[in-house]
């Protein structure tokens, strides 16, 4: 449709003009805030969505232009484009086009920033514009702004986080109700916490994209998302929570990255044992928790709602207001430095939990111990709960600190053994 430009030019003298690309759950929440009268000097002037007629609502001011053409928004005189369509394409092309057209961008798109963030930030600098992306990580928790501003005086060396609400929900349901992964996933889908295809969440890709953004912003070590080692939560069974409780722990999907003095970067997303008494052990539902460790300031944690329309919308509007203040001459938060991409390893050194499920016979433990010994891995303890059938017997070995690569080699040596009912499950144990 043709949009009236005169009305947007009228408001340009009064404040920043803003366009929305996408009018889904988050887009509608952003629009409600912008139209509430609580955000002075920021005016919503355009809304783009496919099949826009079915999206129209009567609470949007009549002066707002509704369009099915992203090119119409890129050619308009808006100051800020808010990208909420998600995915890599065509979001990348639209955001790049907005920057080339001289507009700043606010986005909640984690995949976009994880894969193209360095390029887009570089382009924004060249054009004298900005890209803000607070809502791309941990929803309504202002983690990125805190890393850029509140902790700018420290040198951050490690981050650990529960960054995916779907996995937090599934694992906390398994823990509380002693149900299978399949049942917990079905409950998450019924409650709207998991997509019909939850692969990106439960296999770690979603958290890996967020971890890549935090590594670039907080640790100042940009990495490729594809280089971050991920392991799925699918193999977790109710018995693992029983054994974890014996160790004073529970299980959560943990995203972890560290920057070593040697220049090495470690990054991985995988289920892990965490103490029941820790912040990570207390996370339930779709909550997120991020803990960073600095050389000077020690540990700092951020906790809150990691998803949902309203919390994410608050982060988006906060970025819009930050851009508005910057346009008025107030000091700007520094963008992450554009530095070379770092090679990354997932070979963390940690204590480990290894659960075997076997058809019981004499000599199994001796074979397991021999495999560990070949790689210099020390056993801390062996746990075997009663009540289980001998033809499907789970038992656990807990190991002292060792590189994950060595443990994988030991388990590969054991793979041909005839006692396995299913492959062993190994999980790091985080203090």
mmCIF file of N, CA and C in Angstrom, residues 17-77:
data_model
loop_
_atom_site.group_PDB
_atom_site.id
_atom_site.type_symbol
_atom_site.label_atom_id
_atom_site.label_comp_id
_atom_site.label_asym_id
_atom_site.label_seq_id
_atom_site.Cartn_x
_atom_site.Cartn_y
_atom_site.Cartn_z
ATOM 1 N N UNK A 17 11.637 8.584 14.583
ATOM 2 C CA UNK A 17 10.638 7.807 13.864
ATOM 3 C C UNK A 17 11.097 6.354 13.824
ATOM 4 N N UNK A 18 10.184 5.451 14.125
ATOM 5 C CA UNK A 18 10.525 4.035 14.272
ATOM 6 C C UNK A 18 9.616 3.183 13.392
ATOM 7 N N UNK A 19 10.206 2.173 12.732
ATOM 8 C CA UNK A 19 9.444 1.218 11.929
ATOM 9 C C UNK A 19 9.656 -0.184 12.482
ATOM 10 N N UNK A 20 8.601 -0.988 12.455
ATOM 11 C CA UNK A 20 8.652 -2.377 12.894
ATOM 12 C C UNK A 20 8.665 -3.300 11.689
ATOM 13 N N UNK A 21 9.674 -4.179 11.619
ATOM 14 C CA UNK A 21 9.669 -5.275 10.657
ATOM 15 C C UNK A 21 9.252 -6.529 11.410
ATOM 16 N N UNK A 22 7.987 -6.891 11.302
ATOM 17 C CA UNK A 22 7.470 -8.051 12.024
ATOM 18 C C UNK A 22 6.492 -7.631 13.100
ATOM 19 N N UNK A 23 5.299 -8.260 13.073
ATOM 20 C CA UNK A 23 4.248 -7.905 14.033
ATOM 21 C C UNK A 23 3.696 -9.175 14.674
ATOM 22 N N UNK A 24 4.624 -10.049 15.102
ATOM 23 C CA UNK A 24 4.251 -11.245 15.841
ATOM 24 C C UNK A 24 4.126 -10.939 17.321
ATOM 25 N N UNK A 25 4.397 -11.931 18.161
ATOM 26 C CA UNK A 25 4.230 -11.771 19.607
ATOM 27 C C UNK A 25 5.071 -10.630 20.156
ATOM 28 N N UNK A 26 6.371 -10.627 19.816
ATOM 29 C CA UNK A 26 7.252 -9.572 20.327
ATOM 30 C C UNK A 26 6.930 -8.243 19.665
ATOM 31 N N UNK A 27 6.687 -8.261 18.344
ATOM 32 C CA UNK A 27 6.375 -7.021 17.640
ATOM 33 C C UNK A 27 5.155 -6.328 18.203
ATOM 34 N N UNK A 28 4.121 -7.092 18.522
ATOM 35 C CA UNK A 28 2.918 -6.487 19.098
ATOM 36 C C UNK A 28 3.201 -5.916 20.493
ATOM 37 N N UNK A 29 4.037 -6.615 21.261
ATOM 38 C CA UNK A 29 4.376 -6.102 22.598
ATOM 39 C C UNK A 29 5.179 -4.812 22.493
ATOM 40 N N UNK A 30 6.092 -4.752 21.516
ATOM 41 C CA UNK A 30 6.853 -3.516 21.295
ATOM 42 C C UNK A 30 5.911 -2.388 20.903
ATOM 43 N N UNK A 31 4.992 -2.658 19.986
ATOM 44 C CA UNK A 31 4.059 -1.629 19.543
ATOM 45 C C UNK A 31 3.201 -1.112 20.691
ATOM 46 N N UNK A 32 2.760 -1.998 21.571
ATOM 47 C CA UNK A 32 1.953 -1.565 22.719
ATOM 48 C C UNK A 32 2.733 -0.589 23.603
ATOM 49 N N UNK A 33 4.005 -0.888 23.818
ATOM 50 C CA UNK A 33 4.821 0.019 24.636
ATOM 51 C C UNK A 33 4.998 1.357 23.935
ATOM 52 N N UNK A 34 5.321 1.318 22.643
ATOM 53 C CA UNK A 34 5.559 2.561 21.904
ATOM 54 C C UNK A 34 4.297 3.405 21.779
ATOM 55 N N UNK A 35 3.124 2.754 21.782
ATOM 56 C CA UNK A 35 1.861 3.486 21.647
ATOM 57 C C UNK A 35 1.215 3.813 23.001
ATOM 58 N N UNK A 36 1.902 3.489 24.076
ATOM 59 C CA UNK A 36 1.309 3.644 25.410
ATOM 60 C C UNK A 36 1.365 5.066 25.940
ATOM 61 N N UNK A 37 2.177 5.894 25.313
ATOM 62 C CA UNK A 37 2.389 7.236 25.835
ATOM 63 C C UNK A 37 3.466 7.309 26.893
ATOM 64 N N UNK A 38 4.091 6.161 27.218
ATOM 65 C CA UNK A 38 5.135 6.111 28.243
ATOM 66 C C UNK A 38 6.535 6.291 27.671
ATOM 67 N N UNK A 39 6.637 6.398 26.347
ATOM 68 C CA UNK A 39 7.954 6.508 25.707
ATOM 69 C C UNK A 39 8.001 7.829 24.945
ATOM 70 N N UNK A 40 8.437 8.890 25.585
ATOM 71 C CA UNK A 40 8.414 10.211 24.941
ATOM 72 C C UNK A 40 9.408 10.313 23.791
ATOM 73 N N UNK A 41 9.036 11.087 22.807
ATOM 74 C CA UNK A 41 9.914 11.429 21.685
ATOM 75 C C UNK A 41 10.302 10.226 20.823
ATOM 76 N N UNK A 42 9.538 9.170 20.895
ATOM 77 C CA UNK A 42 9.730 8.023 20.007
ATOM 78 C C UNK A 42 8.368 7.702 19.394
ATOM 79 N N UNK A 43 8.300 7.665 18.061
ATOM 80 C CA UNK A 43 7.019 7.541 17.388
ATOM 81 C C UNK A 43 7.040 6.364 16.418
ATOM 82 N N UNK A 44 6.117 5.452 16.606
ATOM 83 C CA UNK A 44 5.935 4.347 15.674
ATOM 84 C C UNK A 44 5.229 4.874 14.431
ATOM 85 N N UNK A 45 5.879 4.743 13.266
ATOM 86 C CA UNK A 45 5.306 5.293 12.045
ATOM 87 C C UNK A 45 4.983 4.249 10.980
ATOM 88 N N UNK A 46 5.657 3.078 11.019
ATOM 89 C CA UNK A 46 5.453 2.047 10.008
ATOM 90 C C UNK A 46 5.431 0.665 10.655
ATOM 91 N N UNK A 47 4.612 -0.227 10.125
ATOM 92 C CA UNK A 47 4.596 -1.639 10.519
ATOM 93 C C UNK A 47 4.588 -2.487 9.262
ATOM 94 N N UNK A 48 5.572 -3.375 9.150
ATOM 95 C CA UNK A 48 5.620 -4.342 8.058
ATOM 96 C C UNK A 48 5.259 -5.726 8.578
ATOM 97 N N UNK A 49 4.464 -6.448 7.801
ATOM 98 C CA UNK A 49 4.222 -7.863 8.052
ATOM 99 C C UNK A 49 3.652 -8.470 6.777
ATOM 100 N N UNK A 50 3.966 -9.727 6.534
ATOM 101 C CA UNK A 50 3.332 -10.420 5.422
ATOM 102 C C UNK A 50 1.842 -10.572 5.715
ATOM 103 N N UNK A 51 1.018 -10.504 4.679
ATOM 104 C CA UNK A 51 -0.444 -10.579 4.836
ATOM 105 C C UNK A 51 -0.892 -9.608 5.948
ATOM 106 N N UNK A 52 -0.489 -8.378 5.780
ATOM 107 C CA UNK A 52 -0.636 -7.387 6.840
ATOM 108 C C UNK A 52 -2.091 -7.134 7.213
ATOM 109 N N UNK A 53 -3.014 -7.366 6.285
ATOM 110 C CA UNK A 53 -4.421 -7.079 6.572
ATOM 111 C C UNK A 53 -4.935 -7.874 7.769
ATOM 112 N N UNK A 54 -4.465 -9.115 7.907
ATOM 113 C CA UNK A 54 -4.936 -9.941 9.028
ATOM 114 C C UNK A 54 -4.290 -9.551 10.357
ATOM 115 N N UNK A 55 -3.288 -8.683 10.300
ATOM 116 C CA UNK A 55 -2.584 -8.267 11.520
ATOM 117 C C UNK A 55 -3.096 -6.941 12.078
ATOM 118 N N UNK A 56 -3.886 -6.226 11.314
ATOM 119 C CA UNK A 56 -4.321 -4.906 11.760
ATOM 120 C C UNK A 56 -5.083 -4.975 13.084
ATOM 121 N N UNK A 57 -4.800 -4.030 13.964
ATOM 122 C CA UNK A 57 -5.493 -3.931 15.242
ATOM 123 C C UNK A 57 -5.935 -2.491 15.442
ATOM 124 N N UNK A 58 -7.024 -2.310 16.194
ATOM 125 C CA UNK A 58 -7.598 -0.972 16.296
ATOM 126 C C UNK A 58 -6.906 -0.090 17.324
ATOM 127 N N UNK A 59 -5.970 -0.668 18.102
ATOM 128 C CA UNK A 59 -5.299 0.169 19.102
ATOM 129 C C UNK A 59 -4.042 0.855 18.560
ATOM 130 N N UNK A 60 -3.690 0.588 17.314
ATOM 131 C CA UNK A 60 -2.582 1.290 16.667
ATOM 132 C C UNK A 60 -3.106 2.605 16.100
ATOM 133 N N UNK A 61 -2.435 3.729 16.349
ATOM 134 C CA UNK A 61 -2.906 5.019 15.826
ATOM 135 C C UNK A 61 -3.096 4.991 14.308
ATOM 136 N N UNK A 62 -4.066 5.737 13.842
ATOM 137 C CA UNK A 62 -4.379 5.760 12.409
ATOM 138 C C UNK A 62 -3.247 6.356 11.580
ATOM 139 N N UNK A 63 -2.345 7.094 12.215
ATOM 140 C CA UNK A 63 -1.225 7.700 11.483
ATOM 141 C C UNK A 63 -0.162 6.683 11.091
ATOM 142 N N UNK A 64 -0.194 5.485 11.673
ATOM 143 C CA UNK A 64 0.823 4.467 11.393
ATOM 144 C C UNK A 64 0.544 3.830 10.039
ATOM 145 N N UNK A 65 1.580 3.686 9.233
ATOM 146 C CA UNK A 65 1.485 3.067 7.916
ATOM 147 C C UNK A 65 1.689 1.558 8.036
ATOM 148 N N UNK A 66 0.714 0.783 7.551
ATOM 149 C CA UNK A 66 0.818 -0.683 7.502
ATOM 150 C C UNK A 66 1.239 -1.073 6.091
ATOM 151 N N UNK A 67 2.219 -1.959 5.971
ATOM 152 C CA UNK A 67 2.706 -2.304 4.631
ATOM 153 C C UNK A 67 3.172 -3.749 4.571
ATOM 154 N N UNK A 68 3.089 -4.318 3.356
ATOM 155 C CA UNK A 68 3.635 -5.637 3.073
ATOM 156 C C UNK A 68 4.956 -5.537 2.320
ATOM 157 N N UNK A 69 5.473 -4.332 2.181
ATOM 158 C CA UNK A 69 6.693 -4.109 1.410
ATOM 159 C C UNK A 69 7.829 -3.647 2.320
ATOM 160 N N UNK A 70 8.840 -4.481 2.565
ATOM 161 C CA UNK A 70 9.989 -4.010 3.349
ATOM 162 C C UNK A 70 10.736 -2.884 2.644
ATOM 163 N N UNK A 71 10.724 -2.888 1.301
ATOM 164 C CA UNK A 71 11.393 -1.816 0.565
ATOM 165 C C UNK A 71 10.769 -0.463 0.866
ATOM 166 N N UNK A 72 9.464 -0.453 1.129
ATOM 167 C CA UNK A 72 8.791 0.803 1.463
ATOM 168 C C UNK A 72 9.332 1.385 2.764
ATOM 169 N N UNK A 73 9.617 0.515 3.716
ATOM 170 C CA UNK A 73 10.193 0.980 4.981
ATOM 171 C C UNK A 73 11.624 1.436 4.778
ATOM 172 N N UNK A 74 12.407 0.699 3.981
ATOM 173 C CA UNK A 74 13.804 1.085 3.757
ATOM 174 C C UNK A 74 13.897 2.414 3.011
ATOM 175 N N UNK A 75 12.889 2.721 2.186
ATOM 176 C CA UNK A 75 12.892 3.981 1.422
ATOM 177 C C UNK A 75 12.261 5.134 2.194
ATOM 178 N N UNK A 76 11.688 4.855 3.367
ATOM 179 C CA UNK A 76 11.000 5.897 4.135
ATOM 180 C C UNK A 76 12.008 6.757 4.899
ATOM 181 N N UNK A 77 11.478 7.745 5.626
ATOM 182 C CA UNK A 77 12.355 8.631 6.399
ATOM 183 C C UNK A 77 12.412 8.235 7.872
#
